Amino acid sequence: MSSGQPSVNEATVEWYAWRLGGMVPGTTKTHLLRACLEQGDVVRAAWDGFVRSVADPKTYFEDDFGGLKALLPIVERGLSLGDVDAGPGFSTYARVAVVREELRDRIYREVFESTLQLLEPSVAPPLVLRGLAIAETCYEQPQRRHNHGIDLLLDEGALWSASRVLTEAGYTVVQGGAAAVHRRHRHRSGLPVTLHSRLFEMPHLGEPADLRSRAVAFVAGGKHLNTLDPADHLVHVCGHAAYSRSRANLRWVCDAVLLIRHVPGLDWERLEHTAVMSGLGLPVAVALTYLSRCFDVPIPPDRVARLYRQCAIDLPHVRAAVHAIALECPAPGAENRPAVWTPTVARLRMLAFRSVPSAAYMRWKYGAEGLVSLARSYLGRGIGFLSRRLRHLPGTLLR
């Protein structure tokens, strides 16, 4: 941030940055990611660090329920390129995962192509988000990138007609009410297909008005498709990771690192603009700080510093977005708490939002659409909060 005694605003930003620190992986997972994404001696040292942390890598992956198993094809490739002997047990386990992912990738692409064919006559070509777009443009072996779903950004006003087309074709609607700007469907294969009319699912976040006009083309399966500009895509990857529990599968780190490396002339000014306009200046700055600290990626330090300065935490809508994201992040470690004093107003505002979140947050988090549903969500959240606190009271008080 800045040198010397920070101002009130700088101290506030630093504290909020610490609160969002739970969005980035810890030491053990960073070792694993470095073994996937770096080269030479760095890979071997990172894998050794990971093994020391988990003792048995195979058991670690088998016991994980956060989606890490889908990272195995990338792990296998990283260890192979780094000439790391992971032992026969883990090596066989990882190679089986590679074969399974390649088979799954074929099904994914078939569903993807059939979905686009269904939509083609009735809506303008959508923008492909993350998933296949990142795999095809940034990964040397796209089939190793696990694609858990299909995400398509449509022109405003086309959401319902597109959803109706998919529903009539047998796709099941699993999420998205009358006022929805995101509608999630499920293909008969089980693959989620989500249609978006806004870039981010969290309602507190916006997007630049000219976002769609600067889309770029890519090719997948011989078909010309459109996706976000690389700078916009990097903001989307980091922003989605900030509020989504899917960050636990670590694919966002792989996507971000490979995207930055693949686009040496990344438009950092555009990234700043998109992040700030979306209300994601601080979360993106936190993500880029982590990436530049832990990986060999060409991120200009001055650009990250500018993001911290421009995050405008004093604006109510930006602060609301940061509060909402903070509720979705794991609690940060106390050992990393800023050394500077924490402004009391910032802590009180965070506590107030945590105790009684905004209606927009409750609608997004719990799907509360009407007033009655919203009231029930608030009541249920309050009861849950009290029950968790009571469980931590000394046993004598509960007798």
Short mmCIF file of C-alpha atoms in Angstrom, two decimals, residues 123 127-128 144 155 178 223 298 308 329:
data_model
loop_
_atom_site.label_atom_id
_atom_site.label_comp_id
_atom_site.label_asym_id
_atom_site.label_seq_id
_atom_site.Cartn_x
_atom_site.Cartn_y
_atom_site.Cartn_z
CA VAL A 123 -30.47 -15.68 -29.81
CA LEU A 127 -20.03 -15.09 -24.84
CA VAL A 128 -18.47 -18.23 -23.36
CA ARG A 144 -6.92 -31.54 -18.83
CA ASP A 155 -27.44 -10.07 -24.55
CA ALA A 178 -39.20 -14.67 -12.07
CA LYS A 223 -16.24 -23.55 -34.44
CA PRO A 298 4.41 -10.65 -14.96
CA TYR A 308 -5.75 -0.61 -3.80
CA CYS A 329 -14.70 -15.93 2.41
#
